[in-house]
Coordinates of C-alpha atoms in Angstrom, one line a residue:
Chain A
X1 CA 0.0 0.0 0.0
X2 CA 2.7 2.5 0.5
X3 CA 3.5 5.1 -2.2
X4 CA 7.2 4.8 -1.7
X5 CA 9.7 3.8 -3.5
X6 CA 10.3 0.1 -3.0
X7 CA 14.0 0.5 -1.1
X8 CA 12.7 3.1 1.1
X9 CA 9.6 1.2 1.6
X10 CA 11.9 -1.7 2.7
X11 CA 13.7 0.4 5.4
X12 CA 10.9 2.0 6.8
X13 CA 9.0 -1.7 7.5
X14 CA 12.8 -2.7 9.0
X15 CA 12.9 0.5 11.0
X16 CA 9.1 -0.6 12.4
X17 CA 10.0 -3.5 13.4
X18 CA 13.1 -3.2 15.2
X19 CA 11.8 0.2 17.2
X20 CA 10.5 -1.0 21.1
X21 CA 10.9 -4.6 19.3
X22 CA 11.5 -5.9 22.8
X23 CA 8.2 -4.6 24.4
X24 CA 6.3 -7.1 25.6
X25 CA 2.9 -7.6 23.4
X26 CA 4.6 -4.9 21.2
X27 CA 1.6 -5.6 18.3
X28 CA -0.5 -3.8 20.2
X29 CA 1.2 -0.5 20.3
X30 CA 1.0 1.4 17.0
X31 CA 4.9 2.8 15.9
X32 CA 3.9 5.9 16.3
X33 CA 3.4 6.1 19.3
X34 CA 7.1 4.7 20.6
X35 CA 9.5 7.1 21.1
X36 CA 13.3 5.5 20.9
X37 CA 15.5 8.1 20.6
X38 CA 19.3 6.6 19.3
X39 CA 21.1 8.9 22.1
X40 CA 20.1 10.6 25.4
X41 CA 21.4 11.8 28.1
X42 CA 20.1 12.7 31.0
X43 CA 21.9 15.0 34.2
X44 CA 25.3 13.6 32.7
X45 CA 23.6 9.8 32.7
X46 CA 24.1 8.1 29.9
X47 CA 20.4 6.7 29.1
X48 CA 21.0 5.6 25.4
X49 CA 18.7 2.1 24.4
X50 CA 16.2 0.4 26.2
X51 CA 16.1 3.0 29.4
X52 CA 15.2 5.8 27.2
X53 CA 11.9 4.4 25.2
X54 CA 8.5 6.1 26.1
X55 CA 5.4 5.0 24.7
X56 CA 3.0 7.9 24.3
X57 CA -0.2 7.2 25.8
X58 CA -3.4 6.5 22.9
X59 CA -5.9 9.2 25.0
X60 CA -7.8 11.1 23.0
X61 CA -7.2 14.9 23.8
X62 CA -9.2 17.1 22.0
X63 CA -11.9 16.7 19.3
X64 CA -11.1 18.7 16.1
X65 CA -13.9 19.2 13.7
X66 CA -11.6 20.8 10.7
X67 CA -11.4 17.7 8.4
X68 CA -15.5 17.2 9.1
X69 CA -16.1 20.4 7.8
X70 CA -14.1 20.2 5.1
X71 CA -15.6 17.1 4.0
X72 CA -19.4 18.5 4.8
X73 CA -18.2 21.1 1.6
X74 CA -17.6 18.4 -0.6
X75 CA -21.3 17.1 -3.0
X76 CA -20.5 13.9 -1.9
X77 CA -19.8 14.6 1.9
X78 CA -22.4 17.1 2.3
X79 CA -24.4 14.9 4.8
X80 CA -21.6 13.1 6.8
X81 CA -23.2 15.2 9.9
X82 CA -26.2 12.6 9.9
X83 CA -24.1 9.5 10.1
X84 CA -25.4 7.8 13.9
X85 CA -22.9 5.1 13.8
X86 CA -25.1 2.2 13.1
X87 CA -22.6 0.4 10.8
X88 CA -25.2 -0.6 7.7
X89 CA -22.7 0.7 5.4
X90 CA -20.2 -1.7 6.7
X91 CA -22.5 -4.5 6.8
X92 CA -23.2 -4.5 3.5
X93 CA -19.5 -3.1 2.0
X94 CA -18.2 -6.1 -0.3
X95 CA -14.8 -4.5 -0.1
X96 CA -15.0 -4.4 4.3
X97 CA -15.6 -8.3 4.1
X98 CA -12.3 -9.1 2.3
X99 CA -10.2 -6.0 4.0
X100 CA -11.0 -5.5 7.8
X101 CA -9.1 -2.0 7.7
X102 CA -11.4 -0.5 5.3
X103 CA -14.5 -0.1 7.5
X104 CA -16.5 3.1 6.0
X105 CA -18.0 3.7 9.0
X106 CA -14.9 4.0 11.2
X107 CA -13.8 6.4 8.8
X108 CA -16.8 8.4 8.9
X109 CA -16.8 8.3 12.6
X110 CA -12.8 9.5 13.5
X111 CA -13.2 12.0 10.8
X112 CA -16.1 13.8 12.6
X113 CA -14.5 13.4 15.9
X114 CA -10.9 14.4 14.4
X115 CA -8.9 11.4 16.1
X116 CA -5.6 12.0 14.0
X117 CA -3.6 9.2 15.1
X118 CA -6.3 6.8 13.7
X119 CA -7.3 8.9 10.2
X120 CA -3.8 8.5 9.8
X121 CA -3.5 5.1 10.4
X122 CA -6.5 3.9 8.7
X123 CA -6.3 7.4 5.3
X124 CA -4.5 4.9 2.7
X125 CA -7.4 2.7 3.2
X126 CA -10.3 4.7 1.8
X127 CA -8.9 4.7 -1.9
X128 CA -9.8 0.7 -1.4
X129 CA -13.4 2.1 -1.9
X130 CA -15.1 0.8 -5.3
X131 CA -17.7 3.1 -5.2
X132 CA -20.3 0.6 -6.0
X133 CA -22.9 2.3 -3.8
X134 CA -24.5 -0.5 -1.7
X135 CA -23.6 1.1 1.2
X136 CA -26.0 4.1 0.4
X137 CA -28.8 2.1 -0.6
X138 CA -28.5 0.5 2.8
X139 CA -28.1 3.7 4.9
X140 CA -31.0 4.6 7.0
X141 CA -30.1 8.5 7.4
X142 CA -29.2 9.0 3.5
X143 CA -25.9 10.1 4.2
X144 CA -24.2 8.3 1.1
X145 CA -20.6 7.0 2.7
X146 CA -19.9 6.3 -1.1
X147 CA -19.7 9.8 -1.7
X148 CA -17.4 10.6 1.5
X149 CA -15.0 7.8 0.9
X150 CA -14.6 10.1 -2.2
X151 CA -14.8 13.4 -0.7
X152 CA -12.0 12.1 1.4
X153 CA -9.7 10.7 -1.1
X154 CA -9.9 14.2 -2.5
X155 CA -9.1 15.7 0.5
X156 CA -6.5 13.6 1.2
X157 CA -5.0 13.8 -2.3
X158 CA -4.8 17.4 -1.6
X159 CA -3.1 16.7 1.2
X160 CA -5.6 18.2 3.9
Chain B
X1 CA -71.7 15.3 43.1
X2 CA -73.6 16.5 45.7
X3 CA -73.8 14.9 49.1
X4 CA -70.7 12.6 48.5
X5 CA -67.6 13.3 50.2
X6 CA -65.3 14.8 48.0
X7 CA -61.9 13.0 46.1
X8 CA -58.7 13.8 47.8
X9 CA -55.8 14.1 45.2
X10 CA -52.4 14.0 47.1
X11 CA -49.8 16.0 45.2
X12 CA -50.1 19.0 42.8
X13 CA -47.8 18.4 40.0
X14 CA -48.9 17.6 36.2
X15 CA -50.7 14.3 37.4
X16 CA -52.8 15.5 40.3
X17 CA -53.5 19.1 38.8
X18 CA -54.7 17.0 35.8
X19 CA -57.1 14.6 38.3
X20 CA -58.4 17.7 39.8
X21 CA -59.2 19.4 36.9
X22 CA -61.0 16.6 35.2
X23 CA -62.7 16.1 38.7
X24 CA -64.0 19.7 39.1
X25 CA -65.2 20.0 35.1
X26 CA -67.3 16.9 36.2
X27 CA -68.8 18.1 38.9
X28 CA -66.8 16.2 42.0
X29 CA -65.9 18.4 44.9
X30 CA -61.7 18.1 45.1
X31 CA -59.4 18.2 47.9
X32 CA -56.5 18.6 46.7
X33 CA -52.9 18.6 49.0
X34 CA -49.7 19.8 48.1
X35 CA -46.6 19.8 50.6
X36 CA -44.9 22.3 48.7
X37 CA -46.2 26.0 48.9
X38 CA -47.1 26.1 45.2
X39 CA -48.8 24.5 42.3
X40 CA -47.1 22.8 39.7
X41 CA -44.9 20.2 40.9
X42 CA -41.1 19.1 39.9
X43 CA -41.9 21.4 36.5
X44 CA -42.4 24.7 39.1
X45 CA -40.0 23.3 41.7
X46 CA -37.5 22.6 38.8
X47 CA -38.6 26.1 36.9
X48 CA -38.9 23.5 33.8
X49 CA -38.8 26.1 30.8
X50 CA -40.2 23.7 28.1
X51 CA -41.2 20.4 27.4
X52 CA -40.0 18.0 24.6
X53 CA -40.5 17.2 22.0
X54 CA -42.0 21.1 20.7
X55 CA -40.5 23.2 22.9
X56 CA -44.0 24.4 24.2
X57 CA -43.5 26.6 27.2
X58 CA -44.4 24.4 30.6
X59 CA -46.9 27.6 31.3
X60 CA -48.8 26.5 28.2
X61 CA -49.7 23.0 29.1
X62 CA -49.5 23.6 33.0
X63 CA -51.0 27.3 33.7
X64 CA -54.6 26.3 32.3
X65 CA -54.6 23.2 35.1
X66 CA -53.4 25.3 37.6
X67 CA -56.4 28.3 36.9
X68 CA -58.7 25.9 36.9
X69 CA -58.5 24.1 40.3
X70 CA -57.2 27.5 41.8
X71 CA -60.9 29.5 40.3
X72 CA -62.9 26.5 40.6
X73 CA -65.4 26.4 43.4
X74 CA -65.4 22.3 43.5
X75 CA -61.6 22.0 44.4
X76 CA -60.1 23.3 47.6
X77 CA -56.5 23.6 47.5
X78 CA -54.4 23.1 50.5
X79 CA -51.0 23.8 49.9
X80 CA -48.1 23.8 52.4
X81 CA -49.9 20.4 53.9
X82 CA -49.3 16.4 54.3
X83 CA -51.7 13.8 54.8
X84 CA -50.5 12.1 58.1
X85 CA -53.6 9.2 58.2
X86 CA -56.0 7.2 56.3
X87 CA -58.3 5.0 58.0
X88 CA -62.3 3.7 56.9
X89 CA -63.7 2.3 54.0
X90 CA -64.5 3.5 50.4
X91 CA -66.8 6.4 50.0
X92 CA -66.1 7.3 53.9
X93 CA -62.5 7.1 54.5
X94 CA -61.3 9.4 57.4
X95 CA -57.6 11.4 56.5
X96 CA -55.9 13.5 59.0
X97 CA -54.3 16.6 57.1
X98 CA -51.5 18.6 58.7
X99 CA -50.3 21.5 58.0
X100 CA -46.0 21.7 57.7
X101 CA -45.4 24.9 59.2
X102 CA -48.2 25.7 61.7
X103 CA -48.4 21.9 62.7
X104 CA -52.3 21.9 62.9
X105 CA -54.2 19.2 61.8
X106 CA -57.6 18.6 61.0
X107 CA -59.8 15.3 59.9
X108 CA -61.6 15.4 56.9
X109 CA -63.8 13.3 55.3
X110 CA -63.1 11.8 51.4
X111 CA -64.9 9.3 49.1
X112 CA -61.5 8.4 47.5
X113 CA -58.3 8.8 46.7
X114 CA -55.4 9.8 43.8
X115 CA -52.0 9.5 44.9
X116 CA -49.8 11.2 42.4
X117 CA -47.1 12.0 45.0
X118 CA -44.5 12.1 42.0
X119 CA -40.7 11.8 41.7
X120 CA -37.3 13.2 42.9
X121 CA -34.1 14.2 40.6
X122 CA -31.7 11.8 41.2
X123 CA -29.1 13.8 43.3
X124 CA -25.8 13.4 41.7
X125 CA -23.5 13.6 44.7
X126 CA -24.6 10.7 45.6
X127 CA -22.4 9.0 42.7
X128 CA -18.9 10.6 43.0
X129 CA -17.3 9.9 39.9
X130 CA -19.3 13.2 38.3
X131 CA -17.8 15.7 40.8
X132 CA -21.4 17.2 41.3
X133 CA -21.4 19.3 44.4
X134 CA -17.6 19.6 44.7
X135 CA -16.7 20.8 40.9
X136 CA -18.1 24.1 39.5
X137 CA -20.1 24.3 36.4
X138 CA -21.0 20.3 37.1
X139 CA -24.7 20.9 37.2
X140 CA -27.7 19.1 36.7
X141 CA -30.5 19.0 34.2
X142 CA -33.0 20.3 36.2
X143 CA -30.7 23.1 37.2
X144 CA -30.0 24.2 33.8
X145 CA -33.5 23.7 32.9
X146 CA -33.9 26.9 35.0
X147 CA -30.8 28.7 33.9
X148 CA -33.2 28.0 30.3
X149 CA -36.0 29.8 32.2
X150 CA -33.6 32.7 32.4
X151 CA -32.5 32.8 29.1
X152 CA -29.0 33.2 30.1
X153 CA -26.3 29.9 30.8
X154 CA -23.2 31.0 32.4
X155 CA -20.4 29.3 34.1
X156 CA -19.9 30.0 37.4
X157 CA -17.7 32.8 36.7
X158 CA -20.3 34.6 34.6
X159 CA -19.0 33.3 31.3
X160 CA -20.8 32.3 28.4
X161 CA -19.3 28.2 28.2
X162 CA -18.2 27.3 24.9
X163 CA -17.7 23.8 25.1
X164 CA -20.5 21.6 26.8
X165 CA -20.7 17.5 27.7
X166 CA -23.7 16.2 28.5
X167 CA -23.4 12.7 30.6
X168 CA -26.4 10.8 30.0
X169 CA -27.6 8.1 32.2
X170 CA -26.2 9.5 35.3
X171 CA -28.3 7.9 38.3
X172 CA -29.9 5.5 35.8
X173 CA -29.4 2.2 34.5
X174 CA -26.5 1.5 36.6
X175 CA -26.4 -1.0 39.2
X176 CA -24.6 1.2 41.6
X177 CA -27.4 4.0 42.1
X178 CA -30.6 3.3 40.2
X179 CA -31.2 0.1 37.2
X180 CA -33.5 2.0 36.0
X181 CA -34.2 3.7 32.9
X182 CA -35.8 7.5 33.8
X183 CA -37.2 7.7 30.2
X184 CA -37.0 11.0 29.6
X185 CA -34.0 12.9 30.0
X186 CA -32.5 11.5 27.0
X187 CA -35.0 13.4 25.2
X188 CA -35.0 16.4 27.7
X189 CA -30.9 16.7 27.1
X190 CA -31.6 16.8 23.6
X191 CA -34.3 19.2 24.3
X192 CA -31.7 21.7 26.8
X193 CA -28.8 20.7 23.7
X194 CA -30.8 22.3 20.6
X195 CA -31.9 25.3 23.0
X196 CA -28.1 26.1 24.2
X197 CA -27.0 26.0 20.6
X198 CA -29.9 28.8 19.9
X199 CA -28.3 30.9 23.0
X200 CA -24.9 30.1 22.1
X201 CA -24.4 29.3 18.7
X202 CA -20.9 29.2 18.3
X203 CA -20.7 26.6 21.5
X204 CA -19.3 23.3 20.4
X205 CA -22.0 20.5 22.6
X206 CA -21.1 16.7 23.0
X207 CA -23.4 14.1 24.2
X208 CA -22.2 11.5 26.0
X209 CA -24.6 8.7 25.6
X210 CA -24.7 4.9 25.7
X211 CA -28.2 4.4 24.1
X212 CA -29.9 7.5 22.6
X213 CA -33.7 6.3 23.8
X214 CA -35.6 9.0 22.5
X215 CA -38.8 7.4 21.9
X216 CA -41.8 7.7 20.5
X217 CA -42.0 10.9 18.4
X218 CA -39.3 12.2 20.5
X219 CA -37.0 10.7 18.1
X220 CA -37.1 13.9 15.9
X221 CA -35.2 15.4 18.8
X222 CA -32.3 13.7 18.2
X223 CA -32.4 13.5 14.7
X224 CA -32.6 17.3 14.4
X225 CA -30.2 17.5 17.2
X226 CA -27.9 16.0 14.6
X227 CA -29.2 16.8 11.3
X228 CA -30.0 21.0 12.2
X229 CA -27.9 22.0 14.7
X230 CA -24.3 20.1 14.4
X231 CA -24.5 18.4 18.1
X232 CA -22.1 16.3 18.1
X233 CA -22.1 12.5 20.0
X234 CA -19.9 9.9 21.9
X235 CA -21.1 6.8 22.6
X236 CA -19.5 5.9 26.3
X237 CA -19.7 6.4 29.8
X238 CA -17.7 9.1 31.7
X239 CA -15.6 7.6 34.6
X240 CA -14.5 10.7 35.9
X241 CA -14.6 14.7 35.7
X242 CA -11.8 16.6 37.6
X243 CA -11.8 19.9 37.8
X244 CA -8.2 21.8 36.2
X245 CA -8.0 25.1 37.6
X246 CA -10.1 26.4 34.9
X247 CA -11.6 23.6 32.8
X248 CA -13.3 20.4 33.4
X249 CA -11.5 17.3 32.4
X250 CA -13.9 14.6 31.2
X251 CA -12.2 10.9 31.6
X252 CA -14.4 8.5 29.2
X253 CA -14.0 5.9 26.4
X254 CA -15.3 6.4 22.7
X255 CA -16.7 3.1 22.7
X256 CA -16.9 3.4 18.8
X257 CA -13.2 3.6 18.3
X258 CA -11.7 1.8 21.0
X259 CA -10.5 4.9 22.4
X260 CA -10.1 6.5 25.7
X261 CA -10.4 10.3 26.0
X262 CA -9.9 13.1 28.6
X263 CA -11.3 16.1 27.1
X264 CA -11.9 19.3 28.5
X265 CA -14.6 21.4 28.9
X266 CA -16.5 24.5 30.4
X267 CA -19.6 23.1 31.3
X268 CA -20.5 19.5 32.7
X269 CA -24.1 18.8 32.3
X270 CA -25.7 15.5 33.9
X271 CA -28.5 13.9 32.9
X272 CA -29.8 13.3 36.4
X273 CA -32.6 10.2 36.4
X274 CA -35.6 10.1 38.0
X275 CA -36.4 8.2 41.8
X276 CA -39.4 7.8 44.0
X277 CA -39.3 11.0 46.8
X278 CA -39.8 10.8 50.5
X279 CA -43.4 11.9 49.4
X280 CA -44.2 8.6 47.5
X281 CA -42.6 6.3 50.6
X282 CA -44.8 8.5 52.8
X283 CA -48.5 7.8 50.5
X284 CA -47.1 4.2 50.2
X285 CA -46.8 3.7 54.1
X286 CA -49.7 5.8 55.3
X287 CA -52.5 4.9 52.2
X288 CA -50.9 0.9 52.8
X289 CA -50.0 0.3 49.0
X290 CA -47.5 -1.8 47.5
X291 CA -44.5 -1.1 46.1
X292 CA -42.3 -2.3 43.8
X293 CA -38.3 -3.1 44.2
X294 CA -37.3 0.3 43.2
X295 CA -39.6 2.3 45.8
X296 CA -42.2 3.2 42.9
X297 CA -45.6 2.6 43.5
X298 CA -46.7 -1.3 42.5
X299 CA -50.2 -1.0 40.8
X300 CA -52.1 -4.5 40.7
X301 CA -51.4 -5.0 37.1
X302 CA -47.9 -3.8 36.1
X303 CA -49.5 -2.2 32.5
X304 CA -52.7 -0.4 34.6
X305 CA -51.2 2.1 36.7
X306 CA -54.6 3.5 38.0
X307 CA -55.3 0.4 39.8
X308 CA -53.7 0.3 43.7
X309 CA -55.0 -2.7 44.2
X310 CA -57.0 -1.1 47.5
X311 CA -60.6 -0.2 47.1
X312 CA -60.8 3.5 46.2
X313 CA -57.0 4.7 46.4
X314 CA -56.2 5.0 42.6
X315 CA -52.4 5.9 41.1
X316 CA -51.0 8.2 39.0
X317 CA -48.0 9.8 37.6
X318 CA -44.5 9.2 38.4
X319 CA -44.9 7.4 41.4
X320 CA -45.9 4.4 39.9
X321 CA -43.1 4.9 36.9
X322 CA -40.8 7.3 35.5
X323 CA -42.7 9.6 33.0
X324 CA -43.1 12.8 30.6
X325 CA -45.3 15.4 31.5
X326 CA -47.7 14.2 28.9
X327 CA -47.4 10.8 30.2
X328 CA -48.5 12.1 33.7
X329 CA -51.2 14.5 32.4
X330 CA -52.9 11.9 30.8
X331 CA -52.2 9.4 33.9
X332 CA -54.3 11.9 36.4
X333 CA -57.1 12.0 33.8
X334 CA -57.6 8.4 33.9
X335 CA -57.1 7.8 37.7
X336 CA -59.8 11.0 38.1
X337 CA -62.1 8.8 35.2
X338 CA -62.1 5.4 38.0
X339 CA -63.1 8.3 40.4
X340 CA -66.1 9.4 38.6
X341 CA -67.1 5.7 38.3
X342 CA -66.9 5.0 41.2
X343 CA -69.0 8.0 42.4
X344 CA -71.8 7.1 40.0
X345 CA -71.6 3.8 41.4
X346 CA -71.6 5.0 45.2
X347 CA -74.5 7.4 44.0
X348 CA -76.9 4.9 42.5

């Protein structure tokens, strides 16, 4: 899935795997979140390697509406604000059965609440969208999650 | 109807002022008690400012019951009093009414009885984890019902908030306080939500839910909650609310995402449930009636609430059940319709 070239692709994943690779239950902790710096010194201690990893805590800390709003501009996003979470769109989404990280109601759900760590974990995902529009058949509020999986993949392609 | 003894309605909220005023526009003499010193109930106490699901001003709906048993010559309004005994048989029971602040009692004489002793607001200190009571601008629904009234929310300070939670279920549905579901203040947050946002339209409002029961045709509520006026909500429970010098931090989980939060805000609002008041445990012990695990009022069959299950004591309102206003209204008129039928019976 990465738009990288291949090489630098390859370091990245080997970069992944080896940072806080000795955490226990380390799959559960997204790399983002560990913070492994090569050197560090602290009051003249020398606290290089294991003693100086921190994992930053998942809390949510604020809600940021910008990327909503955005979206709500976009013809095919215009009614994202009616979207109560009831996951039809899901249910019925041929692509969410064969990929588990494309779930259109997730996606509709962290980008009205603004939860960055997860739109950015999950953004790549929405271009997996065929657009074949069973979801908004099935939605009872009309709020076409077809048309914001596209609204975001132009939002995204524009780098917002 | 002449020459019987009149009906005594105990409590003057939506469902007794609704039995007395169906009484009186039939013709039955009314006694009607209140312990509080004025008419209206929990939507007076409370200074409800409207109801759900229209917005219709509780002066609307309540103010025409209220002038009729006040101007009508049938009902006799004694407010400030209790009921403090009940003893005889149907169509001649023998009530001892005493007054709270002069302590003088007199014995009167009734044909039957409507107990519509109503509720309580769940008090939220009771469940720390809220803060209510030790936090500022942790307040209640009830309380900013009122500040509604007023047509002006501020934070303790005087400041307009700009960014409101509302915690739903608090004092319901939990094992802890009350199991219970209150009914209502779903609907009634809602309700307070849409009119904040009309006050304050740049404030940013988050519900805190963990069903959205707005039921019925209060359903359009939420939807337009949504739909009109950009509320935003979070499905999840809040654990705890600390107070940060200046702020409110709100400790929950978005259920939806997996994801715990600590957000803060200006203004903590709690959607305080609904439990049976020292006035319904007094009616229950002093009129003998039954009552269910809770503390409500048990009618004989669950789905008839008139129905006390003792000769001539009928039930209404929200000391059988939680309830709307409407629910309660129409409650008083039907426990006032088994009065009238029994009259005519008593009569022939």
């Amino acid at each position: 899935m990465r738009k990288t070239h291949e090489g630098d692709a390859r370091v990245s994943e080997k970069e992944e795997k080896e940072k806080g690779r000795f955490i226990f239950e380390r799959g559960y902790i997204d790399s983002e979140r560990i913070i492994e710096p090569e050197k560090l010194e602290l009051g003249g201690v020398d606290m290089s390697g294991r003693w100086g990893t921190l994992v930053l805590p998942r809390t949510i800390e604020q809600f940021d509406h910008t990327l909503f709003e955005e979206v709500k501009k976009l013809p095919g996003g215009k009614n994202i604000h009616r979207c109560w979470q009831c996951g039809n769109c899901t249910a019925v989404c041929p692509v969410a059965h064969a990929h588990p990280e494309f779930n259109p109601r997730y996606l509709i759900h962290i980008t009205k609440m603004g939860y960055k760590t997860e739109i950015k974990k999950f953004k790549e995902y929405v271009y997996l969208c065929s657009g074949c529009g069973r979801c908004s058949v099935a939605c009872p509020r009309d709020v076409d999650p077809k048309g914001v999986m596209s609204a975001l993949s132009i939002l995204f392609q524009r780098g917002v | 109807m002449i020459g019987l003894n009149p009906v005594l309605v105990v409590g003057a909220g939506p469902a007794g002022l609704s039995a007395a005023c169906d009484l009186s526009q039939a013709g039955v003499r009314v006694l009607l008690v209140e312990r509080r010193e004025e008419l209206g109930g929990a939507p007076a106490r409370w200074k409800y400012h409207t109801l759900a699901p229209d917005f219709v001003p509780v002066s609307r709906v309540l103010g025409p019951l209220i002038e009729q048993v006040t101007k009508s010559e049938l009902v006799e309004v004694k407010k400030g009093c209790v009921v403090e005994s009940f003893r005889g048989s149907v169509g001649d029971f023998e009530v001892r009414i005493t007054e709270l602040k002069t302590r003088r009692s007199e014995t009167r004489r009734v044909s039957c009885v409507v107990v519509a002793t109503g509720f309580e607001h769940f008090d939220a200190r009771v469940d720390p984890r809220y803060g209510y009571g030790r936090v500022p601008d942790v307040i209640g629904i009830n309380e900013l019902e009122a500040m509604l009234s007023q047509g002006r929310v501020v934070k303790r300070d005087g400041s307009a908030p700009k960014r409101i939670a509302f915690v739903f279920c608090v004092g319901s549905r939990d094992r802890s306080t009350n199991p219970w579901c209150c009914t209502v203040c779903c609907g009634v947050s809602i309700k307070q939500a849409i009119e904040l946002k009309r006050i304050l339209p740049d404030s940013q409002i988050y519900m805190i839910y963990m069903d959205v029961r707005t039921t019925g045709l209060w359903e359009k509520l939420y939807w337009d909650s949504m739909e009109k006026f950009g509320i935003n909500y979070i499905r999840g429970r809040v654990g705890e609310v600390y107070h940060t010098g200046q702020k409110l931090l709100v400790k929950g989980e978005d259920t939806l995402v997996r994801g715990p939060f600590e957000a803060l805000f200006d203004m903590v609002v709690l959607a305080v449930g609904m439990e049976p008041g020292e006035g319904t445990r007094q009616a229950a012990s002093i009129f003998g009636l039954n009552t269910n695990e809770y503390g409500f009022l048990l009618p004989r069959t669950p789905n008839i609430h008139y129905d006390s299950g003792r000769e001539g004591v009928y039930l209404a309102g929200s000391c059988v059940a939680p309830m709307s206003v409407e629910e309660a209204i129409s409650d008083g008129s039907a426990a006032a319709m088994q009065c009238v039928k029994l009259m005519k019976v008593m009569r022939a």
